[in-house]
Amino acid sequence: MNFVDDDSDDELPPGWEERVATDGSVYYANHLTKNTQWTHPRTGRKKKVAGTLPFGWERVVSSNGEVVYVNHEDESTTYTDPRLAFAVEEKEHANDYRQRFDASSTALGVLVGRDLSGRIAVITGANSGIGFETARSLAKHGCTVIFACRNLSAAEEAIEKIRTEERLNIADNCVAIHLDLVSLASVVQFANTIKSRYKHIDMLILNAGVFGLPFSKTPDGLEMTFQVNHLSQFYLTLLLDPLLILGSRVVIVSSESHRFSSLTMDNIEPLTLSPDTSRHYWDMTAYNNSKLCNVLFGRQLAKNLQNRGISVFSLHPGNMVATKLSRNWWLYKLLFAFVRPFTKSLQQASATSVYCATAPDVIGVTGVYFNNCCPCQESDAARNDEMARTLWNVSIDMIKNIFGSNASGLDKKLIKPEKYFIRRNFDESE
């Protein structure tokens, strides 16, 4: 991937001004020569602003033909289109990338100027924490958001919160549908409901997760952290595959914790992924292993779907963000509370999920791991294609052991990996 780290070239020479045409194209006016042009006077690049004006803004043409922008929040006016700060360069190649956001960026900041009307997003665990901020931000920009949650009353309360806090009635675009990730049967039921109501999905955001659980098993007989964080969402993706269309994106919320996984090619098997007993079980190891599974799953899924024009991303949202993730042990609660002033807000933590799900910058890119809205190199294990294929096939076998060989969604899913090449763009030799 080609990076441009220095933004100084974007500075305009004296006497120049950026303006926006009615179609969103950016043009440049030279007040000294009274000329205009479509390309940046320093870089020679073209830019375009995306979507409608931010909520509360209006473009007004005065009687003398002057264009001004009114912010109805405080009734201030400006001659500068507020979307200019987030104008997107028209790239010559899909892999060209300019970092415009960082650790301090928010989800709503990523979405400034974007209109997501007509888009449909499914978000697991959308009723609280990062999932809620992701859902709220997308809904605020017109997206239809499906809250895939175990606790329907909590999901409805979250939707009502969006409804009451926003001046626009955006919550009408939000729908809560039951999904309990501790049950593969619930995953099947949820997927069938989605397929009966919707013809396509634009964004599938696998956000739900558990952390710090003592050893326990799901009703399916599998270790809880592994099933909730990986296997159930793996199966959900396969079941919803028919609704993924050209341009759809699958976003998998992983963690930098994947770097501390104990999984290797020698032990990536059902008993390691989902132990039968609590012997040698440690909750942090189970969590780290599940987060590596997230990245490996994303890597292989990207290969499987890239020929259909579907992008897949995995990501790290932030370190020890103040969510309910730490609720399972008092020591984790204390630790998370202690570091809270030094970590991201929920809006900042959801920025990378929203970026991967919506940003024009990554159109045509797939199979990349993001941190702080920027591509980031995963661990060596996470880049191991053999491990990714093994995890995929082991995951399918585990589902078949529960439902039988005729389990829905698993046909034609076993892989012929030599047919695919993942567009990763860090090291093209991979």
Coordinates of C-alpha atoms in Angstrom, one line a residue:
M1 CA 0.0 0.0 0.0
N2 CA 1.4 3.4 -0.9
F3 CA 1.5 5.8 2.0
V4 CA 1.8 9.6 2.0
D5 CA 2.8 10.7 5.5
D6 CA 3.5 14.4 4.9
D7 CA 0.4 16.6 4.6
S8 CA 2.4 19.7 3.9
D9 CA 1.9 19.4 0.1
D10 CA -1.8 19.9 0.8
E11 CA -1.2 23.5 1.8
L12 CA -2.3 25.9 -0.8
P13 CA 0.1 28.6 -2.2
P14 CA -0.6 32.2 -1.2
G15 CA -3.7 33.5 -3.1
W16 CA -5.3 30.2 -3.7
E17 CA -8.6 28.9 -2.2
E18 CA -10.5 25.6 -2.2
R19 CA -14.1 25.5 -3.2
V20 CA -16.7 22.9 -3.9
A21 CA -18.8 22.6 -7.1
T22 CA -22.4 21.5 -7.0
D23 CA -21.5 17.9 -7.9
G24 CA -19.1 17.7 -4.9
S25 CA -15.9 18.1 -7.0
V26 CA -13.3 20.4 -5.4
Y27 CA -11.8 23.2 -7.5
Y28 CA -9.1 25.7 -6.8
A29 CA -9.5 29.5 -7.3
N30 CA -6.4 31.7 -7.8
H31 CA -7.4 35.2 -6.5
L32 CA -4.2 36.7 -8.1
T33 CA -4.9 35.6 -11.6
K34 CA -8.7 35.1 -11.3
N35 CA -8.4 31.6 -12.7
T36 CA -9.8 28.3 -11.5
Q37 CA -8.7 24.7 -12.0
W38 CA -9.7 21.2 -10.9
T39 CA -6.3 20.0 -9.8
H40 CA -4.4 21.0 -6.6
P41 CA -1.8 23.6 -7.5
R42 CA 0.9 21.7 -5.6
T43 CA 0.1 18.0 -5.8
G44 CA -1.7 18.0 -9.2
R45 CA -4.4 15.7 -7.6
K46 CA -8.1 15.9 -7.7
K47 CA -10.4 15.8 -4.8
K48 CA -14.1 15.3 -4.1
V49 CA -16.4 15.7 -1.1
A50 CA -18.7 12.8 -0.3
G51 CA -22.4 12.8 0.6
T52 CA -24.6 15.5 1.9
L53 CA -23.7 18.4 4.3
P54 CA -23.4 17.5 8.0
F55 CA -26.6 17.4 10.0
G56 CA -27.7 21.0 10.9
W57 CA -25.9 22.6 7.9
E58 CA -27.5 24.2 4.9
R59 CA -26.1 25.6 1.6
V60 CA -27.7 29.0 0.9
V61 CA -27.4 31.1 -2.3
S62 CA -27.9 34.8 -1.6
S63 CA -29.6 37.2 -3.9
N64 CA -26.3 38.3 -5.3
G65 CA -25.3 34.8 -6.1
E66 CA -22.9 34.2 -3.2
V67 CA -22.9 30.7 -1.7
V68 CA -22.7 30.5 2.1
Y69 CA -23.0 27.6 4.5
V70 CA -25.2 28.0 7.6
N71 CA -24.8 26.0 10.7
H72 CA -28.2 26.0 12.3
E73 CA -26.8 24.7 15.6
D74 CA -25.5 28.2 16.4
E75 CA -26.7 30.1 13.3
S76 CA -23.1 30.8 12.2
T77 CA -22.2 31.2 8.5
T78 CA -19.1 30.5 6.5
Y79 CA -18.1 30.6 2.8
T80 CA -16.2 27.3 3.3
D81 CA -18.0 24.0 2.7
P82 CA -17.7 22.1 6.0
R83 CA -17.1 18.9 4.0
L84 CA -13.8 20.3 2.7
A85 CA -11.8 19.1 5.7
F86 CA -12.7 15.5 4.8
A87 CA -12.4 15.7 1.0
V88 CA -11.2 12.5 -0.5
E89 CA -8.6 12.3 -3.2
E90 CA -9.5 10.6 -6.4
K91 CA -7.0 7.7 -6.4
E92 CA -5.3 6.4 -9.5
H93 CA -4.9 3.0 -7.8
A94 CA -7.0 1.3 -5.2
N95 CA -4.0 0.7 -3.0
D96 CA -3.0 4.4 -2.8
Y97 CA -3.7 5.4 0.7
R98 CA -3.5 8.7 2.6
Q99 CA -4.0 8.5 6.4
R100 CA -6.6 11.1 7.3
F101 CA -7.6 9.8 10.7
D102 CA -5.8 8.6 13.8
A103 CA -6.2 7.5 17.5
S104 CA -8.0 10.8 18.4
S105 CA -10.6 10.6 15.5
T106 CA -14.2 9.8 16.3
A107 CA -16.7 7.7 14.4
L108 CA -18.8 10.8 13.7
G109 CA -15.7 12.6 12.5
V110 CA -15.0 9.8 10.1
L111 CA -18.6 10.1 8.7
V112 CA -18.7 13.9 8.3
G113 CA -20.4 14.7 5.0
R114 CA -21.4 11.0 4.4
D115 CA -24.9 10.0 3.4
L116 CA -25.6 6.3 4.1
S117 CA -29.3 6.3 3.2
G118 CA -30.3 3.0 1.6
R119 CA -27.3 1.2 3.2
I120 CA -28.0 -1.7 5.6
A121 CA -25.6 -2.7 8.4
V122 CA -25.8 -5.7 10.8
I123 CA -23.9 -5.2 14.0
T124 CA -23.5 -7.8 16.6
G125 CA -23.5 -6.5 20.2
A126 CA -24.9 -3.2 19.2
N127 CA -26.7 -2.4 22.4
S128 CA -23.7 -1.1 24.4
G129 CA -20.1 0.1 24.3
I130 CA -18.3 0.3 21.0
G131 CA -21.1 -1.5 19.2
F132 CA -23.6 1.1 20.3
E133 CA -21.5 4.0 19.2
T134 CA -20.9 2.3 15.9
A135 CA -24.6 1.8 15.4
R136 CA -25.5 5.3 16.6
S137 CA -23.0 6.9 14.2
L138 CA -24.1 4.9 11.2
A139 CA -27.8 5.5 12.0
K140 CA -27.2 9.2 12.4
H141 CA -26.0 9.3 8.8
G142 CA -29.1 7.5 7.4
C143 CA -28.0 3.9 7.5
T144 CA -30.5 1.2 8.4
V145 CA -28.9 -0.6 11.4
I146 CA -29.8 -4.1 12.6
F147 CA -29.0 -4.5 16.3
A148 CA -28.1 -8.2 16.6
C149 CA -28.3 -8.7 20.4
R150 CA -28.9 -11.3 23.0
N151 CA -30.8 -8.9 25.3
L152 CA -33.6 -7.5 23.2
S153 CA -34.8 -5.2 25.9
A154 CA -31.3 -3.6 26.2
A155 CA -31.2 -3.3 22.4
E156 CA -34.6 -1.5 22.4
E157 CA -33.4 0.8 25.2
A158 CA -30.3 1.6 23.1
I159 CA -32.5 2.4 20.1
E160 CA -34.7 4.6 22.3
K161 CA -31.7 6.4 23.6
I162 CA -30.7 7.2 20.0
R163 CA -34.3 8.4 19.4
T164 CA -34.4 10.7 22.3
E165 CA -30.9 12.2 22.1
E166 CA -31.0 13.2 18.4
R167 CA -33.2 15.9 17.0
L168 CA -33.8 13.9 13.9
N169 CA -35.9 10.8 14.1
I170 CA -33.0 8.6 13.0
A171 CA -33.9 5.7 15.3
D172 CA -36.7 4.7 12.8
N173 CA -33.8 3.2 10.9
C174 CA -32.8 0.9 13.8
V175 CA -34.2 -2.6 14.3
A176 CA -33.4 -5.0 17.1
I177 CA -33.4 -8.8 16.3
H178 CA -32.5 -11.5 18.8
L179 CA -29.1 -13.2 18.4
D180 CA -27.5 -15.2 21.2
L181 CA -24.0 -16.1 20.3
V182 CA -23.8 -18.9 22.9
S183 CA -26.2 -20.9 20.7
L184 CA -25.5 -21.9 17.1
A185 CA -29.2 -22.6 16.7
S186 CA -29.8 -18.9 17.6
V187 CA -27.3 -18.0 14.9
V188 CA -29.2 -20.0 12.3
Q189 CA -32.6 -18.5 13.4
F190 CA -31.2 -15.0 13.3
A191 CA -29.7 -15.5 9.8
N192 CA -33.0 -16.9 8.6
T193 CA -34.9 -13.9 9.9
I194 CA -32.4 -11.5 8.2
K195 CA -32.7 -13.4 4.9
S196 CA -36.5 -13.2 5.1
R197 CA -36.6 -9.5 5.6
Y198 CA -33.6 -8.1 3.6
K199 CA -32.3 -8.7 0.1
H200 CA -28.7 -7.6 0.8
I201 CA -26.3 -6.4 3.5
D202 CA -23.9 -3.6 2.9
M203 CA -22.0 -3.9 6.2
L204 CA -21.6 -6.9 8.5
I205 CA -19.8 -5.7 11.6
L206 CA -18.8 -8.5 13.9
N207 CA -18.4 -6.5 17.1
A208 CA -19.7 -8.6 19.9
G209 CA -17.2 -10.2 22.3
V210 CA -16.6 -11.5 25.8
F211 CA -13.5 -11.1 28.0
G212 CA -12.3 -12.5 31.3
L213 CA -14.8 -15.3 31.6
P214 CA -14.0 -18.2 34.0
F215 CA -14.1 -21.6 32.3
S216 CA -17.6 -22.4 31.1
K217 CA -19.3 -24.2 28.3
T218 CA -22.2 -23.1 26.0
P219 CA -25.3 -25.2 25.5
D220 CA -23.5 -26.5 22.4
G221 CA -20.8 -27.9 24.6
L222 CA -18.1 -25.5 23.5
E223 CA -15.9 -23.2 25.5
M224 CA -17.7 -19.9 25.9
T225 CA -15.1 -17.4 24.9
F226 CA -14.2 -19.3 21.8
Q227 CA -17.7 -19.8 20.6
V228 CA -18.9 -16.2 21.3
N229 CA -15.8 -14.4 20.0
H230 CA -15.2 -16.6 17.0
L231 CA -17.2 -19.6 16.0
S232 CA -20.7 -18.2 16.2
Q233 CA -19.8 -15.1 14.3
F234 CA -17.8 -17.2 11.8
Y235 CA -21.0 -19.3 11.2
L236 CA -23.1 -16.2 11.0
T237 CA -21.0 -14.8 8.2
L238 CA -21.3 -18.0 6.2
L239 CA -25.1 -18.1 6.7
L240 CA -25.4 -14.4 5.6
D241 CA -23.0 -14.9 2.6
P242 CA -25.9 -14.9 0.1
L243 CA -26.8 -11.3 1.1
L244 CA -23.3 -10.0 0.6
I245 CA -23.1 -8.2 -2.7
L246 CA -20.5 -6.3 -4.8
G247 CA -19.2 -3.5 -2.5
S248 CA -20.3 -5.1 0.8
R249 CA -17.9 -5.1 3.6
V250 CA -17.3 -7.5 6.5
V251 CA -15.6 -5.8 9.5
I252 CA -14.3 -8.0 12.3
V253 CA -13.4 -6.4 15.6
S254 CA -10.3 -8.2 16.9
S255 CA -7.7 -6.8 19.3
E256 CA -3.9 -6.3 19.6
S257 CA -4.3 -9.1 22.1
H258 CA -4.0 -11.5 19.2
R259 CA -0.3 -10.9 19.3
F260 CA -0.1 -12.8 22.6
S261 CA -2.0 -15.9 21.5
S262 CA -0.6 -19.4 22.2
L263 CA -2.0 -20.9 19.0
T264 CA 0.4 -22.5 16.6
M265 CA 0.2 -24.9 13.7
D266 CA 1.0 -27.7 16.1
N267 CA -1.9 -27.1 18.5
I268 CA -4.7 -25.3 16.4
E269 CA -7.2 -28.1 17.0
P270 CA -10.6 -28.4 18.7
L271 CA -9.3 -29.3 22.1
T272 CA -7.0 -26.3 22.2
L273 CA -9.6 -23.9 20.8
S274 CA -12.4 -25.3 23.0
P275 CA -11.0 -27.3 25.9
D276 CA -13.1 -30.0 27.6
T277 CA -12.1 -29.1 31.1
S278 CA -10.8 -26.1 33.1
R279 CA -7.4 -27.8 33.5
H280 CA -4.7 -25.3 32.3
Y281 CA -7.4 -22.8 31.3
W282 CA -6.7 -19.1 31.7
D283 CA -9.2 -16.5 30.6
M284 CA -6.6 -14.2 29.1
T285 CA -5.2 -17.1 26.9
A286 CA -8.7 -18.0 25.8
Y287 CA -9.4 -14.3 24.9
N288 CA -6.0 -13.9 23.1
N289 CA -6.6 -17.0 21.1
S290 CA -10.1 -16.0 20.1
K291 CA -8.8 -12.6 18.9
L292 CA -6.1 -14.4 16.8
C293 CA -9.0 -16.5 15.4
N294 CA -10.7 -13.2 14.4
V295 CA -7.7 -12.0 12.3
L296 CA -7.1 -15.5 10.7
F297 CA -10.8 -15.8 9.8
G298 CA -10.7 -12.3 8.3
R299 CA -7.6 -13.2 6.3
Q300 CA -9.1 -16.3 4.8
L301 CA -12.6 -14.8 4.3
A302 CA -11.0 -12.0 2.3
K303 CA -9.4 -14.5 0.0
N304 CA -12.6 -16.3 -0.5
L305 CA -14.7 -13.2 -1.3
Q306 CA -12.3 -10.9 -3.1
N307 CA -13.3 -12.3 -6.6
R308 CA -16.9 -11.1 -5.8
G309 CA -15.8 -7.5 -4.9
I310 CA -16.5 -7.9 -1.2
S311 CA -14.0 -6.4 1.2
V312 CA -13.0 -7.9 4.6
F313 CA -11.2 -6.1 7.4
S314 CA -10.1 -6.9 10.9
L315 CA -9.2 -4.3 13.4
H316 CA -8.1 -3.2 16.9
P317 CA -10.5 -0.7 18.4
G318 CA -8.3 0.6 21.3
N319 CA -6.7 -0.5 24.5
M320 CA -8.8 -1.2 27.6
V321 CA -11.7 1.0 26.4
A322 CA -14.4 1.7 29.0
T323 CA -17.0 -0.8 27.9
K324 CA -18.8 -3.6 29.7
L325 CA -16.1 -6.1 28.5
S326 CA -14.4 -6.1 31.9
R327 CA -17.6 -6.9 33.9
N328 CA -16.8 -10.5 34.6
W329 CA -14.2 -10.0 37.4
W330 CA -13.8 -7.2 39.9
L331 CA -10.0 -7.0 39.3
Y332 CA -10.6 -6.3 35.6
K333 CA -13.2 -3.7 36.5
L334 CA -10.7 -2.0 38.8
L335 CA -7.9 -2.1 36.2
F336 CA -10.2 -0.7 33.4
A337 CA -11.4 2.0 35.7
F338 CA -7.9 3.0 36.6
V339 CA -6.7 3.4 33.0
R340 CA -9.9 5.0 31.8
P341 CA -8.6 8.6 31.7
F342 CA -5.7 7.4 29.5
T343 CA -7.7 5.4 26.9
K344 CA -10.0 6.2 24.0
S345 CA -13.6 7.3 24.4
L346 CA -16.3 5.0 22.9
Q347 CA -16.6 7.4 20.0
Q348 CA -12.9 7.2 19.3
A349 CA -12.9 3.4 19.8
S350 CA -15.7 3.0 17.2
A351 CA -13.9 5.1 14.6
T352 CA -11.9 2.3 13.1
S353 CA -15.0 0.1 12.8
V354 CA -16.9 2.9 11.0
Y355 CA -13.9 3.7 8.9
C356 CA -13.5 0.1 7.7
A357 CA -17.2 -0.2 7.0
T358 CA -17.7 3.1 5.1
A359 CA -14.5 4.9 4.0
P360 CA -14.1 5.5 0.3
D361 CA -10.3 5.3 0.9
V362 CA -10.3 1.5 1.1
I363 CA -12.6 0.7 -1.9
G364 CA -10.9 -2.2 -3.7
V365 CA -8.8 -3.2 -0.7
T366 CA -9.3 -6.3 1.3
G367 CA -7.7 -8.6 3.9
V368 CA -6.1 -5.8 5.9
Y369 CA -5.8 -5.3 9.6
F370 CA -6.4 -1.8 10.9
N371 CA -5.5 0.1 14.1
N372 CA -6.3 3.8 14.6
C373 CA -7.9 4.0 11.1
C374 CA -4.6 3.0 9.6
P375 CA -3.3 -0.3 8.1
C376 CA -1.2 -2.1 10.6
Q377 CA 1.0 -5.2 10.4
E378 CA -0.5 -8.2 12.2
S379 CA 1.5 -10.8 14.2
D380 CA 3.4 -13.4 12.3
A381 CA 0.8 -16.1 13.3
A382 CA -2.0 -13.9 11.9
R383 CA -0.2 -13.8 8.5
N384 CA 0.1 -17.6 8.4
D385 CA -2.0 -18.7 5.5
E386 CA -1.8 -22.4 6.6
M387 CA -3.1 -21.5 10.0
A388 CA -5.9 -19.5 8.5
R389 CA -6.9 -22.4 6.3
T390 CA -6.7 -24.9 9.2
L391 CA -8.8 -22.7 11.5
W392 CA -11.4 -22.4 8.7
N393 CA -11.7 -26.1 8.2
V394 CA -11.6 -26.9 12.0
S395 CA -14.3 -24.4 12.5
I396 CA -16.5 -26.0 9.9
D397 CA -15.9 -29.4 11.4
M398 CA -16.9 -28.2 14.8
I399 CA -20.2 -26.8 13.4
K400 CA -20.8 -30.1 11.6
N401 CA -20.2 -32.0 14.8
I402 CA -23.2 -30.1 16.3
F403 CA -25.6 -30.0 13.4
G404 CA -24.4 -32.9 11.2
S405 CA -22.8 -33.0 7.8
N406 CA -25.9 -31.3 6.2
A407 CA -25.6 -28.1 8.3
S408 CA -26.8 -25.1 6.4
G409 CA -24.3 -22.6 5.0
L410 CA -21.4 -24.9 4.9
D411 CA -21.7 -26.3 1.4
K412 CA -19.1 -25.2 -1.1
K413 CA -17.2 -23.4 1.7
L414 CA -14.1 -25.6 1.8
I415 CA -11.3 -23.8 0.1
K416 CA -9.0 -24.2 -2.8
P417 CA -6.5 -21.6 -1.6
E418 CA -4.2 -21.7 -4.5
K419 CA -6.8 -20.0 -6.6
Y420 CA -6.7 -16.8 -4.6
F421 CA -4.4 -13.9 -4.0
I422 CA -5.1 -11.5 -1.1
R423 CA -4.6 -7.8 -1.9
R424 CA -2.8 -6.8 1.3
N425 CA -0.4 -4.2 0.2
F426 CA 2.2 -4.2 3.0
D427 CA 4.5 -6.8 1.5
E428 CA 3.4 -7.7 -2.0
S429 CA 5.8 -10.7 -1.9
E430 CA 3.5 -12.5 0.6

